[in-house]
Amino acid sequence: MIEVENAASFLQAARTGINIFTGAGWSAMAKSAMGPLPIGDVLSKELRSTFGVDPNGSLDLPQLSTVIAARDAPGLEDFLRKRFTVSEFDPSYRVLEKIAIRSIFTTNIDDLFESVLGESDVHFLNDVYTRGAAASASAIDIVKLHGSVRDPNRPYIFGP
C-alpha cells in the first residue's frame, strides 16, 4: 500500500477533481496483441530488430525513430499502432472510474485511458488536440503530448 502524505486533502481532491499526468511507467500493466507494452530500451530493441536498423545500439530512441521514419514511415506507423493498441489491462486501472478527473496529460502514445474509460456511463474523454477544451462537466480533457495510436493524423514524438 502507498502511504500518502496529507491523505485527507488527497481524498477530497479525488472527490472534487484532479489532473493526472502520466508517463511510460503508467502503462506497465497493460498489453497489446503483441505482448506487454514496451518502454525505453525495450522499445528501442524491438524497433532495431523489426526494421533492421542500428544493430550496435548507438542511436537513442528519438534518433532511431527518426531514421526508421525516414526509411519506412508507413511501416513504423503500422508497427506502433499494433504495438500500442491496448488489448488487455490489469483491472486495477478501473479505479480511474471512481476518481473525479478533470484532465489527463500523458506522454504515452497507447490507448490505455481510452480502453479503461471508453465505456463509462458517467464521463467521456475529450481529446483536446482534435476538439479543444470541453465545457461539459462530464468531459475529461485528455492531452496526448507525444501522439496517439487512435489519431493517424498526428505525428509521434519520441523526444522530450
PDB file of C-alpha atoms in Angstrom:
ATOM      1  CA  MET A   1       0.000   0.000   0.000  1.00  0.00           C
ATOM      2  CA  ILE A   2       1.194   3.504  -0.793  1.00  0.00           C
ATOM      3  CA  GLU A   3       1.424   5.926   2.099  1.00  0.00           C
ATOM      4  CA  VAL A   4       0.031   9.334   1.151  1.00  0.00           C
ATOM      5  CA  GLU A   5       1.081  12.474   2.971  1.00  0.00           C
ATOM      6  CA  ASN A   6      -1.955  14.663   3.705  1.00  0.00           C
ATOM      7  CA  ALA A   7      -4.323  11.812   2.859  1.00  0.00           C
ATOM      8  CA  ALA A   8      -7.438  13.846   3.729  1.00  0.00           C
ATOM      9  CA  SER A   9      -6.506  16.527   1.181  1.00  0.00           C
ATOM     10  CA  PHE A  10      -5.824  13.865  -1.440  1.00  0.00           C
ATOM     11  CA  LEU A  11      -9.164  12.135  -0.831  1.00  0.00           C
ATOM     12  CA  GLN A  12     -11.010  15.473  -1.028  1.00  0.00           C
ATOM     13  CA  ALA A  13      -9.299  16.257  -4.351  1.00  0.00           C
ATOM     14  CA  ALA A  14     -10.135  12.774  -5.661  1.00  0.00           C
ATOM     15  CA  ARG A  15     -13.807  13.530  -4.991  1.00  0.00           C
ATOM     16  CA  THR A  16     -13.860  17.079  -6.377  1.00  0.00           C
ATOM     17  CA  GLY A  17     -11.499  16.762  -9.333  1.00  0.00           C
ATOM     18  CA  ILE A  18      -7.844  16.189 -10.089  1.00  0.00           C
ATOM     19  CA  ASN A  19      -5.487  16.410 -13.033  1.00  0.00           C
ATOM     20  CA  ILE A  20      -3.422  13.342 -13.877  1.00  0.00           C
ATOM     21  CA  PHE A  21      -0.013  13.336 -15.564  1.00  0.00           C
ATOM     22  CA  THR A  22       1.402  10.001 -16.733  1.00  0.00           C
ATOM     23  CA  GLY A  23       4.496   8.738 -18.467  1.00  0.00           C
ATOM     24  CA  ALA A  24       5.770   5.419 -19.775  1.00  0.00           C
ATOM     25  CA  GLY A  25       5.589   3.512 -16.485  1.00  0.00           C
ATOM     26  CA  TRP A  26       1.850   4.171 -16.240  1.00  0.00           C
ATOM     27  CA  SER A  27       1.046   1.514 -18.845  1.00  0.00           C
ATOM     28  CA  ALA A  28       3.270  -1.197 -17.352  1.00  0.00           C
ATOM     29  CA  MET A  29       0.300  -3.430 -16.535  1.00  0.00           C
ATOM     30  CA  ALA A  30      -1.257  -3.261 -19.998  1.00  0.00           C
ATOM     31  CA  LYS A  31      -0.744  -5.423 -23.079  1.00  0.00           C
ATOM     32  CA  SER A  32      -1.280  -5.207 -26.797  1.00  0.00           C
ATOM     33  CA  ALA A  33      -1.824  -8.218 -29.036  1.00  0.00           C
ATOM     34  CA  MET A  34       1.990  -8.294 -29.293  1.00  0.00           C
ATOM     35  CA  GLY A  35       2.576  -8.543 -25.517  1.00  0.00           C
ATOM     36  CA  PRO A  36       3.295  -6.157 -22.621  1.00  0.00           C
ATOM     37  CA  LEU A  37       3.622  -2.533 -23.699  1.00  0.00           C
ATOM     38  CA  PRO A  38       7.327  -1.702 -24.055  1.00  0.00           C
ATOM     39  CA  ILE A  39       9.130   1.346 -22.750  1.00  0.00           C
ATOM     40  CA  GLY A  40      12.525   2.917 -23.450  1.00  0.00           C
ATOM     41  CA  ASP A  41      15.240   0.372 -24.162  1.00  0.00           C
ATOM     42  CA  VAL A  42      12.772  -2.463 -24.776  1.00  0.00           C
ATOM     43  CA  LEU A  43      11.016  -0.433 -27.479  1.00  0.00           C
ATOM     44  CA  SER A  44      14.380   0.553 -28.991  1.00  0.00           C
ATOM     45  CA  LYS A  45      15.425  -3.114 -29.207  1.00  0.00           C
ATOM     46  CA  GLU A  46      12.111  -4.057 -30.829  1.00  0.00           C
ATOM     47  CA  LEU A  47      12.456  -1.271 -33.387  1.00  0.00           C
ATOM     48  CA  ARG A  48      16.056  -2.246 -34.202  1.00  0.00           C
ATOM     49  CA  SER A  49      15.039  -5.872 -34.677  1.00  0.00           C
ATOM     50  CA  THR A  50      11.842  -5.197 -36.627  1.00  0.00           C
ATOM     51  CA  PHE A  51      13.350  -2.645 -39.006  1.00  0.00           C
ATOM     52  CA  GLY A  52      16.945  -3.930 -39.182  1.00  0.00           C
ATOM     53  CA  VAL A  53      18.378  -0.578 -38.146  1.00  0.00           C
ATOM     54  CA  ASP A  54      21.244   0.374 -35.805  1.00  0.00           C
ATOM     55  CA  PRO A  55      22.344  -3.138 -34.796  1.00  0.00           C
ATOM     56  CA  ASN A  56      25.054  -1.771 -32.472  1.00  0.00           C
ATOM     57  CA  GLY A  57      22.556   0.306 -30.490  1.00  0.00           C
ATOM     58  CA  SER A  58      24.327   3.621 -30.931  1.00  0.00           C
ATOM     59  CA  LEU A  59      21.145   5.660 -31.515  1.00  0.00           C
ATOM     60  CA  ASP A  60      18.773   6.724 -28.749  1.00  0.00           C
ATOM     61  CA  LEU A  61      15.005   6.314 -29.209  1.00  0.00           C
ATOM     62  CA  PRO A  62      14.354   9.756 -30.776  1.00  0.00           C
ATOM     63  CA  GLN A  63      17.230   9.276 -33.241  1.00  0.00           C
ATOM     64  CA  LEU A  64      16.220   5.698 -34.001  1.00  0.00           C
ATOM     65  CA  SER A  65      12.606   6.610 -34.695  1.00  0.00           C
ATOM     66  CA  THR A  66      13.727   9.462 -36.963  1.00  0.00           C
ATOM     67  CA  VAL A  67      15.916   7.116 -39.037  1.00  0.00           C
ATOM     68  CA  ILE A  68      13.186   4.499 -39.305  1.00  0.00           C
ATOM     69  CA  ALA A  69      10.537   7.093 -40.226  1.00  0.00           C
ATOM     70  CA  ALA A  70      12.796   8.419 -42.993  1.00  0.00           C
ATOM     71  CA  ARG A  71      13.177   4.896 -44.409  1.00  0.00           C
ATOM     72  CA  ASP A  72       9.716   3.447 -43.814  1.00  0.00           C
ATOM     73  CA  ALA A  73       7.204   5.866 -42.290  1.00  0.00           C
ATOM     74  CA  PRO A  74       4.133   3.716 -43.096  1.00  0.00           C
ATOM     75  CA  GLY A  75       5.809   0.632 -41.642  1.00  0.00           C
ATOM     76  CA  LEU A  76       6.718   2.488 -38.456  1.00  0.00           C
ATOM     77  CA  GLU A  77       3.178   3.864 -38.116  1.00  0.00           C
ATOM     78  CA  ASP A  78       1.710   0.374 -38.559  1.00  0.00           C
ATOM     79  CA  PHE A  79       4.133  -1.164 -36.066  1.00  0.00           C
ATOM     80  CA  LEU A  80       3.469   1.482 -33.416  1.00  0.00           C
ATOM     81  CA  ARG A  81      -0.300   1.270 -33.866  1.00  0.00           C
ATOM     82  CA  LYS A  82      -0.247  -2.514 -33.400  1.00  0.00           C
ATOM     83  CA  ARG A  83       2.303  -2.381 -30.586  1.00  0.00           C
ATOM     84  CA  PHE A  84       0.497   0.250 -28.523  1.00  0.00           C
ATOM     85  CA  THR A  85      -3.184  -0.531 -29.101  1.00  0.00           C
ATOM     86  CA  VAL A  86      -4.266  -1.973 -25.766  1.00  0.00           C
ATOM     87  CA  SER A  87      -5.998  -5.336 -25.871  1.00  0.00           C
ATOM     88  CA  GLU A  88      -5.802  -6.175 -22.164  1.00  0.00           C
ATOM     89  CA  PHE A  89      -5.140  -4.302 -18.933  1.00  0.00           C
ATOM     90  CA  ASP A  90      -4.936  -5.024 -15.225  1.00  0.00           C
ATOM     91  CA  PRO A  91      -8.312  -4.488 -13.509  1.00  0.00           C
ATOM     92  CA  SER A  92      -6.682  -2.126 -11.000  1.00  0.00           C
ATOM     93  CA  TYR A  93      -6.835   0.588 -13.691  1.00  0.00           C
ATOM     94  CA  ARG A  94     -10.618   0.589 -13.175  1.00  0.00           C
ATOM     95  CA  VAL A  95     -10.043   2.771 -10.106  1.00  0.00           C
ATOM     96  CA  LEU A  96      -9.980   5.652 -12.605  1.00  0.00           C
ATOM     97  CA  GLU A  97     -13.749   5.280 -12.926  1.00  0.00           C
ATOM     98  CA  LYS A  98     -14.124   6.191  -9.249  1.00  0.00           C
ATOM     99  CA  ILE A  99     -11.996   9.344  -9.295  1.00  0.00           C
ATOM    100  CA  ALA A 100     -13.215  12.773 -10.322  1.00  0.00           C
ATOM    101  CA  ILE A 101     -10.746  13.559 -13.110  1.00  0.00           C
ATOM    102  CA  ARG A 102     -10.685  16.968 -14.759  1.00  0.00           C
ATOM    103  CA  SER A 103      -7.786  16.467 -17.168  1.00  0.00           C
ATOM    104  CA  ILE A 104      -5.268  13.841 -18.203  1.00  0.00           C
ATOM    105  CA  PHE A 105      -1.865  14.742 -19.602  1.00  0.00           C
ATOM    106  CA  THR A 106       0.179  11.829 -20.910  1.00  0.00           C
ATOM    107  CA  THR A 107       3.364  11.271 -22.852  1.00  0.00           C
ATOM    108  CA  ASN A 108       2.137   7.778 -23.775  1.00  0.00           C
ATOM    109  CA  ILE A 109       1.012   7.043 -27.321  1.00  0.00           C
ATOM    110  CA  ASP A 110      -1.015   3.984 -26.249  1.00  0.00           C
ATOM    111  CA  ASP A 111      -4.794   3.989 -25.821  1.00  0.00           C
ATOM    112  CA  LEU A 112      -4.956   2.712 -22.248  1.00  0.00           C
ATOM    113  CA  PHE A 113      -7.071   5.609 -20.975  1.00  0.00           C
ATOM    114  CA  GLU A 114      -9.482   5.171 -23.870  1.00  0.00           C
ATOM    115  CA  SER A 115      -9.677   1.430 -23.127  1.00  0.00           C
ATOM    116  CA  VAL A 116     -10.330   1.939 -19.418  1.00  0.00           C
ATOM    117  CA  LEU A 117     -12.675   4.934 -19.585  1.00  0.00           C
ATOM    118  CA  GLY A 118     -14.155   4.459 -23.059  1.00  0.00           C
ATOM    119  CA  GLU A 119     -17.327   2.742 -21.871  1.00  0.00           C
ATOM    120  CA  SER A 120     -18.069   4.977 -18.894  1.00  0.00           C
ATOM    121  CA  ASP A 121     -21.707   5.847 -18.289  1.00  0.00           C
ATOM    122  CA  VAL A 122     -20.706   8.995 -16.407  1.00  0.00           C
ATOM    123  CA  HIS A 123     -17.790  10.609 -18.246  1.00  0.00           C
ATOM    124  CA  PHE A 124     -16.316  10.798 -21.714  1.00  0.00           C
ATOM    125  CA  LEU A 125     -12.783  11.509 -22.868  1.00  0.00           C
ATOM    126  CA  ASN A 126     -12.370  14.697 -24.853  1.00  0.00           C
ATOM    127  CA  ASP A 127      -9.207  14.829 -26.991  1.00  0.00           C
ATOM    128  CA  VAL A 128      -8.084  18.436 -26.604  1.00  0.00           C
ATOM    129  CA  TYR A 129      -5.822  18.164 -29.663  1.00  0.00           C
ATOM    130  CA  THR A 130      -8.751  17.483 -32.004  1.00  0.00           C
ATOM    131  CA  ARG A 131     -11.675  19.179 -30.261  1.00  0.00           C
ATOM    132  CA  GLY A 132     -10.266  21.840 -27.923  1.00  0.00           C
ATOM    133  CA  ALA A 133     -11.075  22.090 -24.226  1.00  0.00           C
ATOM    134  CA  ALA A 134     -14.504  20.805 -23.237  1.00  0.00           C
ATOM    135  CA  ALA A 135     -17.112  22.859 -21.448  1.00  0.00           C
ATOM    136  CA  SER A 136     -19.057  19.844 -20.192  1.00  0.00           C
ATOM    137  CA  ALA A 137     -18.812  18.683 -16.585  1.00  0.00           C
ATOM    138  CA  SER A 138     -18.969  15.085 -17.787  1.00  0.00           C
ATOM    139  CA  ALA A 139     -15.926  15.519 -20.055  1.00  0.00           C
ATOM    140  CA  ILE A 140     -12.403  14.536 -19.088  1.00  0.00           C
ATOM    141  CA  ASP A 141      -9.968  16.504 -21.221  1.00  0.00           C
ATOM    142  CA  ILE A 142      -7.095  14.316 -22.416  1.00  0.00           C
ATOM    143  CA  VAL A 143      -3.889  15.750 -23.836  1.00  0.00           C
ATOM    144  CA  LYS A 144      -1.719  13.169 -25.580  1.00  0.00           C
ATOM    145  CA  LEU A 145       1.569  15.076 -25.694  1.00  0.00           C
ATOM    146  CA  HIS A 146       3.504  12.630 -27.898  1.00  0.00           C
ATOM    147  CA  GLY A 147       0.789  11.470 -30.279  1.00  0.00           C
ATOM    148  CA  SER A 148      -1.849   8.768 -30.149  1.00  0.00           C
ATOM    149  CA  VAL A 149      -2.398   5.399 -31.813  1.00  0.00           C
ATOM    150  CA  ARG A 150      -6.024   6.452 -32.205  1.00  0.00           C
ATOM    151  CA  ASP A 151      -5.176   9.510 -34.315  1.00  0.00           C
ATOM    152  CA  PRO A 152      -3.345   8.683 -37.565  1.00  0.00           C
ATOM    153  CA  ASN A 153      -3.075  12.394 -38.424  1.00  0.00           C
ATOM    154  CA  ARG A 154      -0.782  13.211 -35.501  1.00  0.00           C
ATOM    155  CA  PRO A 155       2.950  12.574 -35.546  1.00  0.00           C
ATOM    156  CA  TYR A 156       4.592  10.544 -32.796  1.00  0.00           C
ATOM    157  CA  ILE A 157       7.188  12.355 -30.715  1.00  0.00           C
ATOM    158  CA  PHE A 158       9.902  10.301 -29.062  1.00  0.00           C
ATOM    159  CA  GLY A 159      11.922  13.130 -27.551  1.00  0.00           C
ATOM    160  CA  PRO A 160      11.434  15.487 -24.634  1.00  0.00           C
TER     161      PRO A 160
END
